[in-house]
Coordinates of C-alpha atoms and ligand atoms in Angstrom, one line a residue:
M1 CA -62.7 -23.9 38.7
L2 CA -61.9 -25.6 35.5
R3 CA -59.3 -27.7 37.3
T4 CA -58.8 -29.6 40.5
T5 CA -55.1 -29.0 40.6
T6 CA -52.2 -27.5 38.6
C7 CA -49.7 -29.0 36.2
G8 CA -46.9 -28.7 38.7
A9 CA -48.4 -30.4 41.7
L10 CA -48.9 -34.1 41.2
T11 CA -46.5 -36.8 42.4
L12 CA -46.7 -40.4 43.4
A13 CA -48.4 -39.2 46.6
Q14 CA -51.6 -38.7 44.6
L15 CA -51.5 -42.1 42.9
G16 CA -54.9 -43.3 41.9
E17 CA -56.6 -39.9 42.4
E18 CA -59.1 -38.6 39.9
V19 CA -58.0 -35.1 38.8
T20 CA -58.9 -32.4 36.3
L21 CA -56.2 -30.3 34.8
S22 CA -56.3 -27.3 32.4
G23 CA -53.5 -25.9 30.4
W24 CA -51.7 -25.5 27.1
V25 CA -50.5 -28.4 24.9
Q26 CA -46.8 -27.9 24.7
K27 CA -46.1 -31.0 22.7
T28 CA -47.8 -34.3 21.6
R29 CA -46.1 -37.6 20.7
D30 CA -48.2 -40.1 18.8
K31 CA -47.0 -43.7 18.9
G32 CA -50.1 -45.1 17.2
F33 CA -51.7 -47.0 20.1
V34 CA -50.6 -44.4 22.7
L35 CA -50.4 -40.7 22.5
W36 CA -48.7 -38.4 25.1
V37 CA -49.4 -34.8 25.6
D38 CA -47.2 -32.4 27.7
L39 CA -49.7 -30.1 29.4
R40 CA -48.3 -26.8 30.6
D41 CA -49.5 -24.1 33.0
R42 CA -47.7 -21.5 35.2
Y43 CA -46.8 -24.2 37.7
G44 CA -45.2 -26.8 35.5
L45 CA -45.7 -29.6 33.0
T46 CA -47.7 -32.8 33.5
Q47 CA -47.6 -35.7 31.0
I48 CA -51.0 -36.9 29.9
I49 CA -51.3 -40.4 28.4
F50 CA -54.1 -41.4 26.0
D51 CA -54.0 -45.2 25.5
E52 CA -56.2 -47.2 23.0
E53 CA -56.7 -49.9 25.5
R54 CA -57.8 -47.7 28.4
T55 CA -59.0 -44.4 26.9
P56 CA -62.5 -44.1 25.3
K57 CA -62.3 -44.1 21.5
E58 CA -63.8 -40.7 21.0
V59 CA -61.4 -39.2 23.5
M60 CA -58.5 -40.8 21.7
D61 CA -59.7 -39.3 18.4
Q62 CA -60.1 -35.9 20.0
A63 CA -56.6 -36.1 21.4
R64 CA -55.2 -36.9 17.9
S65 CA -56.7 -33.5 16.7
L66 CA -54.8 -31.4 19.2
G67 CA -52.2 -29.0 18.0
R68 CA -49.5 -27.0 19.8
E69 CA -50.8 -24.4 22.3
F70 CA -54.4 -25.7 22.2
V71 CA -56.0 -24.9 25.5
I72 CA -57.6 -28.0 27.0
Q73 CA -59.1 -29.5 30.0
V74 CA -58.3 -33.1 30.8
Q75 CA -59.9 -35.5 33.3
G76 CA -58.1 -38.6 34.3
T77 CA -56.4 -40.8 36.9
V78 CA -52.9 -40.3 38.4
I79 CA -50.8 -43.3 37.4
E80 CA -47.1 -44.2 37.8
R81 CA -45.0 -43.6 34.7
E82 CA -43.2 -46.5 33.1
S83 CA -40.2 -44.4 32.2
K84 CA -39.7 -41.7 34.8
N85 CA -38.1 -38.3 34.3
P86 CA -36.0 -37.2 37.3
N87 CA -35.7 -33.7 35.9
M88 CA -39.4 -32.9 36.3
S89 CA -41.2 -32.5 39.6
T90 CA -44.1 -34.4 38.1
G91 CA -41.7 -36.8 36.4
D92 CA -42.8 -39.9 38.3
I93 CA -46.5 -39.8 37.3
E94 CA -48.7 -39.3 34.3
I95 CA -52.5 -38.8 33.9
L96 CA -54.4 -41.5 32.2
A97 CA -57.0 -39.4 30.3
T98 CA -60.7 -40.3 30.5
A99 CA -62.2 -37.1 29.2
L100 CA -60.9 -34.1 27.2
T101 CA -62.4 -30.7 26.4
V102 CA -60.9 -28.3 24.0
L103 CA -61.3 -24.9 25.7
N104 CA -59.8 -23.1 22.7
A105 CA -57.9 -24.0 19.6
A106 CA -54.6 -22.2 18.7
K107 CA -52.8 -21.3 15.5
T108 CA -49.4 -22.8 15.2
P109 CA -47.2 -20.4 17.2
P110 CA -44.4 -18.5 15.3
F111 CA -41.7 -20.1 17.5
T112 CA -41.3 -23.1 19.8
I113 CA -42.6 -22.5 23.2
E114 CA -40.2 -24.5 25.2
N115 CA -37.2 -23.8 27.4
E116 CA -35.0 -23.6 24.4
T117 CA -36.6 -21.7 21.6
D118 CA -35.9 -21.1 17.9
G119 CA -37.5 -17.7 18.0
G120 CA -35.3 -14.6 17.5
E121 CA -35.5 -11.7 19.9
E122 CA -37.6 -9.4 17.8
L123 CA -40.1 -12.2 17.0
R124 CA -40.4 -13.1 20.7
M125 CA -41.0 -9.4 21.6
Q126 CA -43.7 -9.2 19.0
Y127 CA -45.4 -12.2 20.5
R128 CA -44.4 -11.5 24.1
Y129 CA -47.5 -13.1 25.5
L130 CA -46.3 -16.4 23.9
D131 CA -42.8 -15.9 25.1
I132 CA -44.1 -15.4 28.6
R133 CA -45.5 -18.9 28.5
R134 CA -41.9 -20.2 28.3
K135 CA -40.5 -21.2 31.6
P136 CA -37.4 -19.1 31.7
V137 CA -39.3 -15.9 31.0
R138 CA -42.1 -16.8 33.3
E139 CA -39.7 -17.6 36.1
N140 CA -38.0 -14.2 35.7
L141 CA -41.4 -12.5 36.2
V142 CA -42.1 -14.7 39.2
F143 CA -38.7 -13.8 40.6
R144 CA -39.3 -10.1 40.1
S145 CA -42.5 -10.4 42.0
R146 CA -40.7 -12.1 44.9
V147 CA -38.1 -9.4 45.0
S148 CA -40.7 -6.6 45.0
L149 CA -42.6 -8.3 47.8
A150 CA -39.4 -8.6 49.9
I151 CA -38.7 -4.9 49.3
R152 CA -42.2 -3.9 50.3
N153 CA -42.0 -6.1 53.4
Y154 CA -38.7 -4.7 54.5
L155 CA -39.7 -1.0 53.9
S156 CA -43.2 -1.5 55.5
A157 CA -41.6 -3.1 58.6
H158 CA -39.4 0.0 58.9
D159 CA -42.4 2.4 58.8
F160 CA -42.1 3.5 55.2
I161 CA -45.5 4.5 53.8
D162 CA -46.3 3.7 50.2
V163 CA -47.6 6.9 48.5
E164 CA -48.5 7.3 44.9
T165 CA -47.4 10.4 43.1
P166 CA -48.8 11.7 39.8
Y167 CA -47.6 10.7 36.4
L168 CA -48.8 13.9 34.7
I169 CA -46.5 16.5 36.0
K170 CA -44.3 19.4 35.1
S171 CA -40.8 18.6 33.9
T172 CA -38.1 17.9 36.5
P173 CA -34.6 18.3 35.2
E174 CA -32.7 15.1 36.1
G175 CA -30.3 15.1 33.1
A176 CA -32.5 13.5 30.5
R177 CA -35.2 14.8 28.2
D178 CA -38.8 14.5 29.3
F179 CA -41.6 12.7 27.6
V180 CA -44.4 15.2 27.2
V181 CA -48.1 14.8 27.0
P182 CA -50.2 17.5 25.3
S183 CA -53.2 18.8 27.3
R184 CA -56.4 18.9 25.4
M185 CA -58.1 21.2 27.9
N186 CA -55.2 23.6 28.2
T187 CA -54.4 24.5 24.6
G188 CA -50.7 24.6 23.8
Q189 CA -49.7 23.3 27.2
F190 CA -48.0 20.0 28.1
Y191 CA -47.6 17.7 31.0
A192 CA -44.3 15.9 31.4
L193 CA -44.0 12.3 32.5
P194 CA -41.8 12.1 35.6
Q195 CA -38.1 11.2 35.2
S196 CA -38.6 10.4 38.9
P197 CA -41.0 11.6 41.6
Q198 CA -38.1 13.7 43.1
T199 CA -39.9 16.9 43.9
F200 CA -43.1 15.1 45.1
K201 CA -41.2 13.0 47.6
Q202 CA -39.5 16.0 48.9
L203 CA -42.9 17.7 49.3
L204 CA -44.2 14.6 51.1
M205 CA -41.4 15.3 53.6
V206 CA -42.6 18.9 53.9
G207 CA -46.0 17.4 54.4
G208 CA -44.7 15.4 57.4
M209 CA -45.0 11.9 55.9
D210 CA -41.6 11.1 57.5
K211 CA -40.7 8.0 55.6
Y212 CA -42.0 7.4 52.0
F213 CA -41.5 4.7 49.4
Q214 CA -43.0 3.8 46.1
I215 CA -42.2 1.2 43.5
V216 CA -42.7 3.5 40.6
K217 CA -42.4 3.9 36.9
C218 CA -40.1 6.6 35.7
F219 CA -39.7 7.9 32.1
R220 CA -36.6 9.3 30.4
D221 CA -36.4 10.2 26.8
E222 CA -32.7 9.4 26.4
D223 CA -30.8 8.2 23.4
L224 CA -31.2 4.6 23.8
R225 CA -28.1 2.5 24.6
A226 CA -28.1 -1.2 24.8
D227 CA -30.2 -2.4 27.7
R228 CA -31.8 0.9 28.6
Q229 CA -35.6 1.2 28.7
P230 CA -37.4 4.6 28.2
E231 CA -39.7 3.6 31.0
F232 CA -38.2 1.8 34.0
T233 CA -39.0 1.1 37.6
Q234 CA -37.5 2.7 40.7
I235 CA -37.7 1.9 44.4
D236 CA -38.1 5.5 45.3
C237 CA -37.6 6.5 49.0
E238 CA -37.3 9.6 51.1
M239 CA -36.7 10.1 54.9
T240 CA -37.0 13.1 57.2
F241 CA -34.7 14.1 60.0
V242 CA -31.8 12.0 58.7
E243 CA -28.2 12.5 57.9
Q244 CA -26.3 10.6 55.2
E245 CA -25.2 7.9 57.6
D246 CA -28.8 7.1 58.5
I247 CA -29.8 6.6 54.9
L248 CA -26.7 4.4 54.2
Q249 CA -27.5 2.2 57.1
Q250 CA -31.2 1.9 56.3
F251 CA -30.6 0.8 52.7
E252 CA -27.6 -1.4 53.6
G253 CA -30.3 -3.1 55.6
L254 CA -32.6 -3.4 52.6
L255 CA -29.9 -4.9 50.4
T256 CA -28.7 -7.2 53.1
H257 CA -32.3 -8.4 53.7
L258 CA -32.8 -9.0 49.9
L259 CA -29.6 -10.9 49.5
K260 CA -30.4 -13.1 52.5
E261 CA -34.1 -13.5 51.6
I262 CA -33.7 -14.0 47.9
K263 CA -30.2 -15.5 47.5
G264 CA -29.5 -17.0 50.9
V265 CA -26.3 -14.9 50.9
D266 CA -24.9 -13.1 54.0
V267 CA -23.0 -9.9 53.1
A268 CA -19.9 -9.8 55.2
T269 CA -18.8 -6.2 54.5
F270 CA -20.3 -3.1 53.0
P271 CA -17.3 -0.9 52.2
R272 CA -17.6 2.8 51.6
M273 CA -15.3 4.5 49.2
T274 CA -15.1 8.1 48.2
Y275 CA -15.8 9.1 44.6
A276 CA -12.2 10.3 44.3
E277 CA -10.9 7.0 45.6
A278 CA -13.1 5.0 43.3
M279 CA -11.9 7.0 40.3
Q280 CA -8.3 6.6 41.4
K281 CA -8.4 2.9 42.1
Y282 CA -10.8 1.6 39.5
G283 CA -11.2 4.5 37.0
N284 CA -14.9 4.2 37.6
D285 CA -17.6 5.4 40.0
K286 CA -19.2 2.0 40.1
P287 CA -16.3 -0.3 40.7
D288 CA -16.7 -4.1 40.6
I289 CA -14.7 -5.1 43.7
R290 CA -15.2 -8.8 43.4
F291 CA -11.7 -9.1 42.0
G292 CA -8.5 -7.1 42.6
M293 CA -6.7 -5.6 39.6
E294 CA -6.6 -2.2 41.3
F295 CA -5.0 0.7 39.5
A296 CA -1.5 1.8 40.5
E297 CA -0.4 5.2 39.4
L298 CA 3.1 4.9 38.1
D299 CA 4.0 8.5 37.2
S300 CA 6.9 8.8 39.6
L301 CA 8.3 5.4 38.6
A302 CA 7.8 5.6 34.8
K303 CA 8.3 9.2 33.9
N304 CA 11.7 10.8 33.1
K305 CA 13.4 7.5 32.4
G306 CA 14.0 8.3 28.7
F307 CA 10.7 6.8 27.5
N308 CA 9.2 10.1 26.2
V309 CA 5.8 8.5 25.3
F310 CA 5.1 8.6 29.0
D311 CA 7.0 11.8 29.9
Q312 CA 4.4 14.2 28.3
Q313 CA 1.4 12.5 29.8
E314 CA -0.8 13.6 32.7
L315 CA -1.2 10.1 34.0
V316 CA 0.7 6.8 33.7
V317 CA -1.4 4.0 35.3
G318 CA -1.2 0.2 35.4
I319 CA -2.9 -3.0 36.5
A320 CA -1.7 -6.5 37.2
V321 CA -3.6 -9.2 35.3
P322 CA -3.4 -12.4 37.4
E323 CA -1.6 -15.3 35.8
A324 CA -1.4 -13.7 32.4
A325 CA 2.4 -13.6 31.9
S326 CA 2.0 -16.7 29.7
Y327 CA -0.1 -14.7 27.2
T328 CA 1.4 -15.0 23.7
R329 CA 2.4 -12.1 21.6
K330 CA -0.8 -12.7 19.6
Q331 CA -3.0 -12.5 22.7
I332 CA -1.4 -9.3 23.8
D333 CA -1.7 -7.8 20.4
K334 CA -5.4 -8.6 20.5
L335 CA -5.7 -6.7 23.8
I336 CA -3.9 -3.8 22.2
D337 CA -6.3 -3.8 19.3
W338 CA -9.2 -4.0 21.7
V339 CA -8.1 -0.8 23.5
K340 CA -7.4 1.0 20.3
R341 CA -11.0 0.5 19.0
P342 CA -12.8 3.8 18.6
Q343 CA -15.2 2.8 21.4
I344 CA -12.3 2.7 23.9
G345 CA -10.0 5.1 22.1
A346 CA -6.6 4.4 23.8
N347 CA -3.3 4.9 22.0
G348 CA -1.9 1.6 23.1
L349 CA -0.6 -0.5 25.9
V350 CA 2.7 -1.1 27.5
W351 CA 3.1 -4.6 28.9
V352 CA 5.4 -6.3 31.4
K353 CA 5.5 -10.0 31.9
C354 CA 6.4 -11.0 35.5
N355 CA 8.2 -14.3 34.9
E356 CA 8.0 -17.1 37.4
D357 CA 11.8 -16.8 38.0
G358 CA 11.4 -13.2 39.2
S359 CA 12.7 -11.6 36.0
Y360 CA 10.7 -9.3 33.8
K361 CA 10.2 -9.1 30.1
S362 CA 8.5 -6.0 28.8
S363 CA 7.6 -4.0 25.6
V364 CA 9.8 -1.2 27.0
D365 CA 12.9 -3.1 28.1
K366 CA 15.0 -0.5 26.2
F367 CA 14.0 2.2 28.7
Y368 CA 13.5 0.4 32.0
S369 CA 15.8 -1.8 34.0
Q370 CA 14.8 -4.9 35.9
E371 CA 14.8 -2.8 39.1
D372 CA 12.5 -0.3 37.5
L373 CA 10.1 -3.0 36.5
A374 CA 10.3 -4.6 39.9
Q375 CA 9.0 -1.3 41.3
W376 CA 6.1 -1.3 38.9
A377 CA 5.3 -4.9 40.0
E378 CA 5.4 -3.8 43.6
A379 CA 3.1 -0.8 42.9
T380 CA 0.6 -2.9 40.9
K381 CA 0.9 -5.8 43.4
A382 CA 1.8 -8.1 40.5
K383 CA 3.0 -11.6 41.5
P384 CA 5.3 -13.8 39.5
G385 CA 3.2 -15.2 36.6
D386 CA 1.1 -12.0 36.3
L387 CA 1.0 -9.5 33.4
I388 CA 1.2 -5.8 34.0
L389 CA -0.6 -3.6 31.5
V390 CA 0.1 0.2 31.5
M391 CA -1.7 3.1 29.8
A392 CA -0.9 6.8 29.7
G393 CA -2.7 10.0 28.7
G394 CA -5.1 12.5 30.1
T395 CA -6.2 11.5 33.6
Q396 CA -9.9 11.1 33.0
A397 CA -9.7 9.5 29.6
T398 CA -7.0 7.1 30.6
R399 CA -8.8 6.0 33.8
T400 CA -11.9 5.3 31.7
Q401 CA -10.0 3.3 29.2
L402 CA -8.1 1.2 31.7
S403 CA -11.4 0.7 33.6
A404 CA -13.0 -0.7 30.4
L405 CA -9.9 -3.0 29.9
R406 CA -10.1 -4.1 33.5
M407 CA -13.7 -5.2 33.1
E408 CA -13.1 -6.9 29.8
L409 CA -10.2 -8.9 31.2
A410 CA -12.2 -9.8 34.3
E411 CA -14.9 -11.1 31.9
Q412 CA -12.4 -13.0 29.8
L413 CA -10.8 -14.5 32.9
G414 CA -14.1 -15.5 34.5
L415 CA -13.6 -13.2 37.5
R416 CA -17.1 -11.8 37.5
N417 CA -18.9 -14.6 39.4
P418 CA -22.7 -14.0 39.3
N419 CA -23.1 -15.9 42.5
E420 CA -20.8 -13.6 44.4
F421 CA -22.3 -10.3 45.7
A422 CA -20.0 -7.4 46.5
P423 CA -22.0 -4.2 47.4
L424 CA -20.4 -0.9 48.4
W425 CA -21.3 2.7 48.8
V426 CA -19.5 5.4 46.8
V427 CA -19.8 8.6 48.7
D428 CA -18.7 12.3 48.5
F429 CA -19.6 12.9 44.9
P430 CA -18.8 16.3 43.5
L431 CA -21.8 18.6 43.7
L432 CA -21.3 20.0 40.2
E433 CA -19.7 18.9 37.0
W434 CA -18.4 21.3 34.4
D435 CA -19.9 20.8 30.9
E436 CA -17.5 21.9 28.2
E437 CA -20.1 22.1 25.5
S438 CA -22.5 24.4 27.3
K439 CA -19.8 26.0 29.3
R440 CA -21.7 25.7 32.5
Y441 CA -22.0 23.6 35.6
H442 CA -24.5 20.8 35.8
A443 CA -25.7 19.2 39.0
M444 CA -23.9 15.8 39.2
H445 CA -26.8 14.2 40.9
H446 CA -29.7 16.7 40.6
P447 CA -30.3 20.3 41.6
F448 CA -31.9 19.4 44.9
T449 CA -28.8 17.8 46.3
A450 CA -27.2 19.6 49.3
P451 CA -23.6 20.7 49.3
K452 CA -21.5 19.4 52.2
P453 CA -22.4 21.9 55.0
E454 CA -18.7 22.6 55.8
Q455 CA -18.1 23.5 52.2
M456 CA -21.0 26.0 51.9
D457 CA -18.5 29.0 51.8
M458 CA -16.8 27.5 48.7
L459 CA -20.0 27.6 46.6
A460 CA -19.2 31.2 45.5
S461 CA -15.4 30.9 45.2
E462 CA -14.7 27.4 44.0
P463 CA -18.0 25.7 43.1
G464 CA -16.3 23.0 41.2
A465 CA -14.5 21.8 44.3
V466 CA -17.5 21.4 46.5
N467 CA -18.6 17.9 47.3
A468 CA -22.2 16.8 48.0
N469 CA -23.8 14.5 50.6
A470 CA -24.6 12.3 47.6
Y471 CA -24.1 8.5 47.5
D472 CA -24.4 5.6 45.1
L473 CA -25.1 2.1 46.0
V474 CA -23.0 -0.2 43.8
L475 CA -23.3 -3.9 43.3
N476 CA -21.0 -6.0 41.2
G477 CA -20.0 -3.1 38.9
N478 CA -23.5 -1.7 38.5
E479 CA -24.9 1.4 40.0
I480 CA -28.1 0.1 41.6
G481 CA -29.1 3.2 43.4
G482 CA -28.3 6.8 44.1
G483 CA -29.5 9.6 46.3
S484 CA -28.5 12.5 48.5
I485 CA -29.3 14.7 51.4
R486 CA -31.4 17.5 50.0
I487 CA -31.4 21.2 50.2
H488 CA -34.3 22.2 52.5
D489 CA -34.1 26.0 52.6
A490 CA -35.1 28.4 49.9
A491 CA -32.0 30.5 50.1
T492 CA -29.6 27.6 49.3
Q493 CA -31.9 26.2 46.7
E494 CA -31.9 29.7 45.0
K495 CA -28.2 29.8 45.2
M496 CA -28.0 26.4 43.6
F497 CA -30.3 27.3 40.7
D498 CA -28.2 30.4 40.1
L499 CA -25.0 28.3 40.0
L500 CA -26.7 26.0 37.4
G501 CA -27.4 29.0 35.2
F502 CA -31.1 29.5 35.9
S503 CA -32.2 33.1 36.0
P504 CA -34.4 33.9 39.1
E505 CA -37.4 34.1 36.8
E506 CA -36.7 30.7 35.2
A507 CA -36.1 29.2 38.7
K508 CA -39.4 30.6 39.9
A509 CA -41.3 29.5 36.8
Q510 CA -40.0 25.9 37.1
F511 CA -39.6 25.4 40.8
G512 CA -41.5 28.2 42.5
F513 CA -43.7 25.6 44.2
L514 CA -40.7 23.9 45.8
M515 CA -39.1 27.1 47.0
E516 CA -42.3 28.3 48.4
A517 CA -42.8 25.0 50.2
F518 CA -39.4 25.4 51.7
Q519 CA -40.7 28.6 53.4
Y520 CA -43.3 26.7 55.3
G521 CA -41.2 24.7 57.7
A522 CA -39.4 22.2 55.5
P523 CA -37.6 19.6 57.6
P524 CA -34.1 18.3 56.8
H525 CA -34.5 15.3 54.6
G526 CA -32.8 13.0 52.2
G527 CA -33.4 9.9 50.2
I528 CA -32.4 7.4 47.5
A529 CA -33.8 5.6 44.5
L530 CA -32.8 2.1 43.5
G531 CA -33.3 0.7 40.0
L532 CA -35.6 -2.3 40.4
D533 CA -35.1 -3.7 36.9
R534 CA -31.3 -3.8 37.2
L535 CA -31.4 -5.0 40.8
V536 CA -33.7 -7.9 39.9
A537 CA -31.5 -8.8 36.9
I538 CA -28.3 -8.9 39.1
L539 CA -30.0 -10.9 41.8
G540 CA -31.2 -13.2 39.1
G541 CA -27.6 -13.7 38.0
Q542 CA -28.1 -12.0 34.7
E543 CA -27.3 -8.6 33.2
T544 CA -30.1 -8.0 30.7
I545 CA -32.9 -6.0 32.3
R546 CA -35.2 -6.7 29.4
D547 CA -35.5 -10.3 30.5
F548 CA -37.1 -9.2 33.7
I549 CA -39.6 -6.8 32.3
A550 CA -43.0 -8.3 31.2
F551 CA -43.4 -6.0 28.2
P552 CA -40.1 -4.4 27.3
K553 CA -39.3 -2.1 24.5
N554 CA -36.6 -2.8 22.0
N555 CA -33.3 -0.9 21.5
S556 CA -35.1 1.8 19.4
G557 CA -37.7 2.4 22.2
R558 CA -40.4 0.5 20.3
D559 CA -43.0 -1.8 21.7
L560 CA -43.1 -4.4 18.9
M561 CA -46.2 -6.1 20.2
I562 CA -48.6 -3.2 20.2
D563 CA -46.6 -1.3 17.6
A564 CA -45.9 1.9 19.6
P565 CA -45.2 4.7 19.2
S566 CA -47.6 5.2 16.3
P567 CA -49.2 8.1 14.5
I568 CA -52.5 9.5 15.8
D569 CA -55.4 10.5 13.6
A570 CA -56.1 14.0 12.4
Q571 CA -59.1 14.4 14.7
Q572 CA -57.0 13.6 17.8
L573 CA -54.3 16.0 16.6
D574 CA -57.0 18.7 16.0
E575 CA -58.4 18.2 19.5
L576 CA -55.0 18.7 20.9
S577 CA -54.4 21.7 18.7
I578 CA -51.3 20.2 17.3
A579 CA -50.4 20.9 13.7
L580 CA -47.7 18.6 12.4
Q581 CA -45.1 20.5 10.4
P582 CA -43.6 18.6 7.5
K583 CA -39.9 18.1 8.0
T584 CA -38.0 20.6 6.0
D585 CA -34.5 19.1 5.9
Ligands
LIG601 N1 -34.5 11.0 42.0 C1 -33.1 10.5 42.0 C2 -32.9 9.6 40.8 O1 -33.9 9.2 40.1 C3 -32.9 9.6 43.2 C4 -32.8 10.4 44.5 O2 -32.1 11.4 44.6 O3 -33.5 10.0 45.5 O4 -31.8 9.2 40.5

């Protein structure tokens, strides 16, 4: 080894020991007769002192030639520091250098490699290997490794087998576009990269593997939104001979284990909420339940009182904002402007201040009496000092708008405490969702999800009303996982493809292998996949998944470091029998 110990290990306990350290020069400070170097490796920082009186002259000269990020090996003695640094684990000691070897010189890095950096995000992505030397980035990767290990330990202890599934597959429709890979040996044919190993894990159940898991890369060619990655990691799981309840309990167990192991937090409750209830109470199928501000539908209290803005609307719905009755006109106007932005698209807000003396002041005083407003307060559970905000419009749109406002207010009021963890299950999702554009049903989860057995008859008559044994695991307002009990018989699967608008030929061409497998003794099964990137970010108290990915892509799906995607040369194209057409528009 080029070292006897690491840069994070030495304390007063090793006083007087001769040690050899290797690492990167983070910083040098030259005071003339003494020179200090902060030496960094994965484990920490250790201060090295070169001193004219005690360090050999040639070593002193060599030290003066060191630049930032030089890779060096230092030999020396552990001594007590004169001015100690209580913020560093090695802050009580320094190494009095006796020998120095430059293992590699370095160009001046394009940004400062310290906890606080002057590098912009794009520059740091381009030089990601330098950014990874910074403690906050490094610690995120170490944290991710700890979380993955805890997951593996839990699942292995519960008899899950880690099985790898292929990356070069046939496309699986899960709602996004596939990334495709041309096949050189099969002219004109393409593989697809998996959006998830969905069909493979089901086939593993048909193969009798019983309990499967994989921490696996998935690929979705979606229009990129902020904080989405075209390739991301799932904790993908499947179980045989289970009902929904078994899966909920198993993965409640996983999250409980992680929160305990990683955060030292005990989860007291793990509520379950139907999709319908989540939409009604929070306007959202991934509610953040760490704070109240539940929706109250005010239709019966607010309609037909002469305020015709409300009378015509499908839904009138309000929330109570805690201790916000003191908001000024200006503050309220700002909220109104916020909901009117095109991204939210609301028409406006009606407000009611619940004064401390029990009286009400509102933007609709002309139409509603104090008694009316008292009823609104009761419905929204507003207390004196709170502010009620009310929206109206089409049910779905208004719920979405009020939900966005609720989250924004919670952010502004500091109610989204990253150290508090409130998981829940959202269950009973609709099986299908109607798509206005294509005028057909889409599978809300995916086409392999089973309808509720007791609603099978409704598939033909009222498909839109059928619910699925599908569930999402939600944590602090984020969907961190989703899954379902699967269809395991060919007849139901065929019916499902038919409902989704596949002709029997199309279904056979795309999923013949699955329907065939279902004829060879497919057991009842179900599963779930959790998004590892998001889960790690939330456990780490942050919301940006990019910070927890070693080599992330930017918002346009580019890897700035290796500069991908990129053109390929004519010969490669030729081998793949791909002729690029010039764009005509
Ligand atoms: N394959 C699904 C997904 O990626 C998860 C599941 O149903 O297990 O969302």
